[in-house]
């Protein structure tokens, strides 16, 4: 099983968009949205922004999921691609994903996928949180960074609960979950994570307030360049972006345009030597195949080695404000990212270093054993050196212009 792909349209079920949008501090999110939030959501907003919940103090959920950057970011890290952790000298190994629209991701599971060439039906992983889907849902995801020694570095669930119990908003937790909420620390931790997840499901995280949404609703029009970019984005012979970044071309409902199918793909992104974890020779981030429990949960016959190097397809909503790009932040600009898709195979020398033999070391962030997993069949990857890329420079610029329309408007 090499590169895994399927096309799907995912049903949406939330209410319409609101005017609350990204573009201000996490504290401002809580303050501006608090009157409309339930007690559980208010508690979640306080937890999300609380820098006292790390060990030592100084890092919160909002540190790596900045509202001004569509709930992504690297908290002022000296390594642009990854966030710094609470302990001195600690850094993550992946670019923090955006939490915007993350509540739409289904739980991690395996679904049927029909191979378009052979007609064979295979089980394909889909959904989950984090770039490798290791958390099934937002509740499980919320607890991960709090207990990760290179992130918020708490020694235990009980230690987190003790901080909240002794903090300024303990009474809010009692209001949300009852006066005995702290009596059982293990259960209390789970409830606190439920509160963070509840906050992340509020409309602050999915406002559907971009100009693209306004166009869908008939309230605005694309510029000629943006319209051209949207056409190229959809064209299966040009950008073919809908193959992964799905949307319903027949729908004018923004909720039918999440710009992801929640599957996993192996793109062969260039290695980022600036990430401290990459300094170790032979150290590789294998993505989905390294997900804890994958082999045990996989259906019979599923080849876990076939998804080594695969990462979850992100939403493209707000993509213009979430640089750098790829799971390892190896591409600095949005234009670089689009150009990489178009020219990775026609001009690999643009993206990969040369080895001692003078040849380009393509797919240098994967062991050669797994190079066969990289998606090289679908447009625009179906090219070879010397062939014309599927997209010209002008067409790349047009797609970038379209992608910039996906940025949610800032609040007043």
Coordinates of C-alpha atoms in Angstrom, one line a residue:
X1 CA 0.0 0.0 0.0
X2 CA 1.8 3.1 -1.2
X3 CA 0.3 6.6 -1.2
X4 CA -3.2 6.6 0.2
X5 CA -5.9 8.8 -1.2
X6 CA -9.6 9.0 -1.7
X7 CA -12.2 11.6 -2.6
X8 CA -15.1 12.3 -0.4
X9 CA -17.7 14.8 0.6
X10 CA -18.2 15.1 4.3
X11 CA -21.5 16.1 5.8
X12 CA -21.6 19.2 8.0
X13 CA -23.9 19.9 10.9
X14 CA -23.1 23.1 12.6
X15 CA -25.0 26.4 12.5
X16 CA -24.2 29.3 10.3
X17 CA -21.2 31.6 10.5
X18 CA -20.9 34.5 12.9
X19 CA -18.9 37.7 13.0
X20 CA -16.5 36.5 15.7
X21 CA -13.2 36.0 14.0
X22 CA -9.5 35.4 14.5
X23 CA -7.0 38.1 14.8
X24 CA -6.6 39.0 18.5
X25 CA -5.0 37.6 21.6
X26 CA -6.4 34.5 23.3
X27 CA -7.4 36.6 26.3
X28 CA -9.4 38.8 24.0
X29 CA -11.1 35.8 22.5
X30 CA -12.2 34.8 26.0
X31 CA -13.3 38.3 27.0
X32 CA -15.2 39.1 23.8
X33 CA -16.8 35.7 23.6
X34 CA -17.4 35.0 27.3
X35 CA -21.0 36.5 27.5
X36 CA -22.1 34.1 24.8
X37 CA -20.3 31.0 26.2
X38 CA -21.6 28.4 28.5
X39 CA -19.8 27.9 31.8
X40 CA -18.0 24.9 30.4
X41 CA -16.9 26.9 27.3
X42 CA -15.8 29.8 29.6
X43 CA -13.7 27.4 31.6
X44 CA -12.2 26.0 28.4
X45 CA -11.2 29.5 27.3
X46 CA -9.5 30.2 30.7
X47 CA -7.6 26.9 30.5
X48 CA -6.7 27.5 26.9
X49 CA -5.0 30.8 27.8
X50 CA -3.5 29.9 31.2
X51 CA 0.3 30.1 31.1
X52 CA 0.5 28.8 34.7
X53 CA -0.5 25.4 33.5
X54 CA 3.0 24.6 32.2
X55 CA 6.1 23.5 34.2
X56 CA 7.7 25.9 34.6
X57 CA 5.1 28.6 33.9
X58 CA 5.1 30.5 30.6
X59 CA 3.4 28.3 28.0
X60 CA -0.3 27.8 27.4
X61 CA -2.4 26.2 24.6
X62 CA -2.6 29.6 23.0
X63 CA 1.1 30.0 22.9
X64 CA 1.3 27.5 20.1
X65 CA -2.3 28.1 18.8
X66 CA -2.3 31.8 18.5
X67 CA -5.7 33.3 17.5
X68 CA -3.9 35.9 15.3
X69 CA -2.5 33.0 13.2
X70 CA -5.7 31.0 12.9
X71 CA -4.8 29.1 16.2
X72 CA -1.4 28.0 14.9
X73 CA 2.0 29.4 15.6
X74 CA 5.4 28.8 17.3
X75 CA 5.3 31.1 20.4
X76 CA 8.3 33.2 19.4
X77 CA 10.5 30.2 19.0
X78 CA 14.0 30.7 17.7
X79 CA 13.3 27.9 15.2
X80 CA 10.6 29.2 12.9
X81 CA 9.1 25.8 12.1
X82 CA 8.6 24.5 15.6
X83 CA 7.4 25.8 19.0
X84 CA 9.6 26.0 22.1
X85 CA 8.5 24.1 25.1
X86 CA 8.2 25.2 28.8
X87 CA 11.6 23.5 29.8
X88 CA 14.7 25.5 28.8
X89 CA 16.0 24.4 25.5
X90 CA 13.0 22.2 24.6
X91 CA 11.5 22.3 21.1
X92 CA 8.9 20.3 19.3
X93 CA 9.6 18.2 16.3
X94 CA 6.6 19.3 14.1
X95 CA 5.0 22.5 13.2
X96 CA 2.0 23.0 15.4
X97 CA -1.2 22.4 13.4
X98 CA -4.0 25.0 13.3
X99 CA -6.9 24.3 15.6
X100 CA -9.2 26.3 13.3
X101 CA -11.9 24.0 12.0
X102 CA -10.4 21.1 13.8
X103 CA -13.7 20.2 15.5
X104 CA -15.0 19.0 12.1
X105 CA -12.4 16.2 11.9
X106 CA -14.1 12.8 12.5
X107 CA -12.6 10.4 15.1
X108 CA -9.6 8.4 13.8
X109 CA -10.9 5.3 12.0
X110 CA -10.4 3.2 8.9
X111 CA -12.9 3.6 6.1
X112 CA -13.4 1.8 2.8
X113 CA -11.5 3.2 -0.2
X114 CA -11.9 2.0 -3.7
X115 CA -8.7 2.1 -5.8
X116 CA -9.6 4.1 -8.9
X117 CA -7.2 2.0 -11.1
X118 CA -7.8 -1.5 -9.8
X119 CA -11.3 -1.2 -8.4
X120 CA -10.0 -3.0 -5.2
X121 CA -11.5 -1.8 -1.9
X122 CA -9.0 -1.1 0.9
X123 CA -9.2 0.2 4.4
X124 CA -7.9 3.8 4.6
X125 CA -7.1 5.8 7.8
X126 CA -9.0 9.0 8.2
X127 CA -9.6 11.6 10.9
X128 CA -8.2 12.1 14.4
X129 CA -6.2 15.0 15.8
X130 CA -2.6 15.9 15.6
X131 CA -0.7 15.5 12.3
X132 CA -0.6 11.7 12.8
X133 CA -4.1 11.3 14.2
X134 CA -2.8 9.9 17.5
X135 CA -5.6 11.6 19.4
X136 CA -9.1 10.4 18.4
X137 CA -10.8 13.6 19.2
X138 CA -10.3 17.1 20.7
X139 CA -10.7 15.9 24.3
X140 CA -7.9 13.5 23.9
X141 CA -5.8 16.0 22.0
X142 CA -6.2 18.7 24.7
X143 CA -4.4 16.5 27.3
X144 CA -1.4 15.6 25.1
X145 CA 0.6 18.9 25.3
X146 CA -0.1 19.3 29.0
X147 CA 1.7 16.1 29.8
X148 CA 4.3 16.1 27.0
X149 CA 7.8 16.7 28.5
X150 CA 8.9 18.9 25.6
X151 CA 5.7 21.0 25.6
X152 CA 3.9 21.9 28.9
X153 CA 5.8 19.3 30.9
X154 CA 3.4 18.5 33.7
X155 CA 4.5 15.4 35.6
X156 CA 0.9 14.0 35.9
X157 CA -2.8 14.6 35.4
X158 CA -3.1 15.3 39.1
X159 CA -0.5 18.0 38.9
X160 CA -2.6 19.9 36.3
X161 CA -5.8 19.5 38.4
X162 CA -4.0 20.8 41.5
X163 CA -3.0 24.0 39.6
X164 CA -6.5 24.7 38.5
X165 CA -8.0 23.9 41.9
X166 CA -5.6 26.4 43.5
X167 CA -6.0 29.0 40.8
X168 CA -8.1 32.0 40.1
X169 CA -10.9 30.3 38.2
X170 CA -11.5 27.1 40.4
X171 CA -15.0 28.3 41.1
X172 CA -15.7 28.4 37.4
X173 CA -14.8 24.7 37.2
X174 CA -17.2 24.0 40.1
X175 CA -19.9 26.0 38.3
X176 CA -19.3 24.0 35.1
X177 CA -19.1 20.5 36.6
X178 CA -20.3 20.7 40.2
X179 CA -18.9 21.5 43.6
X180 CA -17.2 18.1 43.9
X181 CA -15.4 18.4 40.6
X182 CA -11.9 18.2 42.2
X183 CA -12.7 15.3 44.6
X184 CA -11.4 12.7 42.1
X185 CA -8.3 14.3 40.4
X186 CA -8.3 11.7 37.6
X187 CA -11.9 12.4 36.6
X188 CA -11.3 16.1 37.1
X189 CA -8.6 16.1 34.5
X190 CA -10.9 14.5 32.0
X191 CA -13.5 17.1 32.7
X192 CA -11.0 20.0 32.2
X193 CA -10.1 18.5 28.9
X194 CA -13.8 18.3 28.0
X195 CA -13.9 22.1 28.7
X196 CA -11.0 22.9 26.4
X197 CA -12.6 20.8 23.7
X198 CA -15.9 22.6 24.2
X199 CA -14.2 25.9 23.8
X200 CA -12.4 24.7 20.6
X201 CA -15.8 23.8 19.2
X202 CA -17.2 27.3 19.5
X203 CA -17.6 29.6 16.5
X204 CA -14.4 31.5 17.4
X205 CA -12.6 28.6 15.9
X206 CA -14.8 28.2 12.9
X207 CA -16.3 31.5 12.0
X208 CA -16.7 30.9 8.2
X209 CA -15.9 34.6 7.8
X210 CA -13.6 34.6 4.9
X211 CA -14.1 36.4 1.6
X212 CA -14.5 33.0 0.0
X213 CA -17.5 32.4 2.2
X214 CA -18.9 35.8 1.2
X215 CA -18.5 34.8 -2.4
X216 CA -20.3 31.5 -1.8
X217 CA -23.2 33.5 -0.1
X218 CA -23.4 35.9 -3.1
X219 CA -22.2 38.8 -0.9
X220 CA -18.9 39.4 -2.8
X221 CA -17.1 38.5 -6.0
X222 CA -13.6 37.2 -6.8
X223 CA -11.1 39.4 -8.6
X224 CA -10.2 38.0 -12.1
X225 CA -7.0 36.6 -10.7
X226 CA -8.7 34.9 -7.7
X227 CA -11.4 33.4 -10.0
X228 CA -8.7 32.0 -12.2
X229 CA -6.9 30.6 -9.2
X230 CA -10.1 28.9 -8.0
X231 CA -10.6 27.4 -11.4
X232 CA -7.1 26.0 -11.4
X233 CA -7.5 24.8 -7.9
X234 CA -10.5 22.7 -9.0
X235 CA -9.2 21.6 -12.4
X236 CA -8.2 17.9 -12.1
X237 CA -5.6 18.4 -14.9
X238 CA -4.0 21.4 -13.3
X239 CA -3.9 21.9 -9.5
X240 CA -6.2 19.0 -8.7
X241 CA -6.3 20.4 -5.2
X242 CA -9.8 19.0 -4.5
X243 CA -8.4 15.5 -4.5
X244 CA -7.2 16.2 -1.0
X245 CA -8.5 19.6 0.0
X246 CA -12.1 18.7 -0.5
X247 CA -15.1 20.9 -1.1
X248 CA -18.5 20.4 -2.7
X249 CA -18.5 22.2 -6.0
X250 CA -22.3 22.1 -6.1
X251 CA -22.8 23.7 -2.7
X252 CA -22.9 27.4 -1.7
X253 CA -22.9 26.5 2.0
X254 CA -19.5 27.3 3.5
X255 CA -19.8 24.3 5.8
X256 CA -19.4 22.1 2.7
X257 CA -16.0 23.6 2.0
X258 CA -13.6 22.5 4.8
X259 CA -10.8 22.2 2.2
X260 CA -9.7 18.8 3.6
X261 CA -10.9 15.2 3.3
X262 CA -9.2 14.3 6.6
X263 CA -7.1 11.6 5.0
X264 CA -3.3 11.1 5.1
X265 CA -0.8 11.6 2.3
X266 CA 2.9 11.1 1.8
X267 CA 4.3 14.2 0.0
X268 CA 8.0 13.8 0.5
X269 CA 8.5 17.3 2.0
X270 CA 12.1 18.5 2.1
X271 CA 14.0 17.8 5.4
X272 CA 14.2 20.8 7.7
X273 CA 17.7 20.9 9.2
X274 CA 16.8 23.7 11.6
X275 CA 14.6 21.4 13.7
X276 CA 16.8 20.3 16.7
X277 CA 15.4 16.7 16.5
X278 CA 16.7 16.4 13.0
X279 CA 20.3 16.9 14.1
X280 CA 20.6 13.2 15.0
X281 CA 21.8 11.2 12.1
X282 CA 19.3 8.7 10.9
X283 CA 16.4 10.4 12.8
X284 CA 13.2 10.6 10.8
X285 CA 9.7 11.6 11.5
X286 CA 7.7 8.7 10.0
X287 CA 4.3 10.3 10.6
X288 CA 1.2 8.0 10.6
X289 CA 3.1 4.7 10.8
X290 CA 4.6 5.7 14.1
X291 CA 1.2 6.5 15.6
X292 CA 0.9 4.7 18.9
X293 CA -1.5 1.8 18.7
X294 CA -1.8 1.9 14.9
X295 CA -0.9 -1.7 14.3
X296 CA -3.2 -2.9 17.0
X297 CA -6.2 -0.9 15.7
X298 CA -5.6 -1.5 12.0
X299 CA -7.8 -3.9 10.2
X300 CA -6.5 -7.3 9.1
X301 CA -4.1 -7.0 6.2
X302 CA -3.4 -3.3 6.6
X303 CA 0.3 -2.6 5.9
X304 CA 1.4 0.0 8.4
X305 CA 4.7 0.4 6.6
X306 CA 2.8 1.7 3.6
X307 CA 1.8 4.9 5.5
X308 CA 5.3 5.7 6.8
X309 CA 5.8 9.4 5.9
X310 CA 2.1 10.1 5.7
X311 CA 0.6 13.1 7.5
X312 CA -3.0 14.3 7.9
X313 CA -4.2 16.6 5.1
X314 CA -4.8 20.0 6.8
X315 CA -7.6 22.4 6.1
X316 CA -6.6 25.2 3.7
X317 CA -8.8 27.7 5.5
X318 CA -6.6 30.5 6.8
X319 CA -3.6 28.9 5.1
X320 CA -2.2 32.3 4.2
X321 CA -1.6 33.2 7.9
X322 CA -0.1 29.8 9.0
X323 CA 3.4 29.9 7.5
X324 CA 5.7 28.0 7.4
X325 CA 4.3 25.0 5.6
X326 CA 4.4 21.2 5.7
X327 CA 4.5 19.1 8.8
X328 CA 8.1 20.2 9.4
X329 CA 7.8 23.8 8.3
X330 CA 10.3 23.3 5.6
X331 CA 8.6 25.6 3.1
X332 CA 8.7 29.3 4.2
X333 CA 6.0 30.9 2.1
X334 CA 2.6 30.0 0.7
X335 CA 3.9 30.4 -2.8
X336 CA 6.7 28.0 -2.0
X337 CA 4.2 25.5 -0.9
X338 CA 2.1 25.7 -4.1
X339 CA 5.3 25.7 -6.3
X340 CA 6.5 22.6 -4.5
X341 CA 3.4 20.7 -5.4
X342 CA 3.8 21.8 -9.0
X343 CA 7.6 21.3 -9.5
X344 CA 8.7 18.7 -6.9
X345 CA 9.1 16.2 -9.7
X346 CA 10.0 18.3 -12.7
X347 CA 12.6 20.4 -10.9
X348 CA 13.6 18.5 -7.7
X349 CA 16.8 20.5 -7.5
X350 CA 14.7 23.5 -6.3
X351 CA 13.7 21.7 -3.1
X352 CA 16.3 19.0 -2.2
X353 CA 20.0 19.1 -1.6
X354 CA 22.6 17.2 -3.7
X355 CA 24.4 14.2 -2.3
X356 CA 28.1 13.4 -2.3
X357 CA 27.6 11.9 -5.8
X358 CA 26.3 15.2 -7.1
X359 CA 22.8 13.8 -7.6
X360 CA 19.7 15.4 -6.0
X361 CA 18.7 13.6 -2.8
X362 CA 15.0 13.6 -3.4
X363 CA 12.6 12.8 -0.6
X364 CA 15.5 13.4 1.9
X365 CA 13.3 13.5 4.9
X366 CA 12.4 9.8 4.5
X367 CA 14.5 6.7 4.7
X368 CA 14.9 5.3 1.1
X369 CA 12.9 2.2 2.2
X370 CA 9.8 4.4 2.2
X371 CA 10.3 6.5 -0.9
X372 CA 7.9 4.3 -2.7
X373 CA 5.1 5.6 -0.4
X374 CA 5.4 9.1 -1.8
X375 CA 2.5 10.2 -3.9
X376 CA 3.8 10.3 -7.5
X377 CA 0.7 9.2 -9.4
X378 CA -1.8 12.0 -9.0
X379 CA -1.8 15.3 -10.7
X380 CA 0.2 17.5 -10.3
X381 CA 2.8 14.9 -9.1
X382 CA 2.7 12.8 -12.3
X383 CA 5.6 14.6 -13.9
X384 CA 9.3 13.8 -14.4
X385 CA 12.5 15.9 -14.6
X386 CA 12.5 17.8 -17.9
X387 CA 8.7 17.7 -18.3
X388 CA 6.6 20.8 -18.2
X389 CA 5.0 21.3 -14.7
X390 CA 1.2 21.1 -14.5
X391 CA 1.2 24.7 -13.3
X392 CA 3.1 27.7 -14.7
X393 CA 4.5 30.5 -12.6
X394 CA 1.5 32.7 -13.4
X395 CA -0.9 29.9 -12.5
X396 CA 0.9 29.3 -9.2
X397 CA 0.4 33.0 -8.5
X398 CA -3.3 32.7 -9.3
X399 CA -3.8 29.8 -6.9
X400 CA -2.0 31.7 -4.2
X401 CA -4.3 34.7 -4.8
X402 CA -7.3 32.4 -4.4
X403 CA -5.9 30.8 -1.2
X404 CA -5.6 34.2 0.3
X405 CA -9.4 34.6 0.1
X406 CA -9.7 31.8 2.6
X407 CA -8.5 34.0 5.5
X408 CA -11.2 34.7 8.1
X409 CA -11.8 38.4 8.6
X410 CA -10.4 40.0 11.8
X411 CA -12.7 41.2 14.6
X412 CA -13.4 44.9 15.3

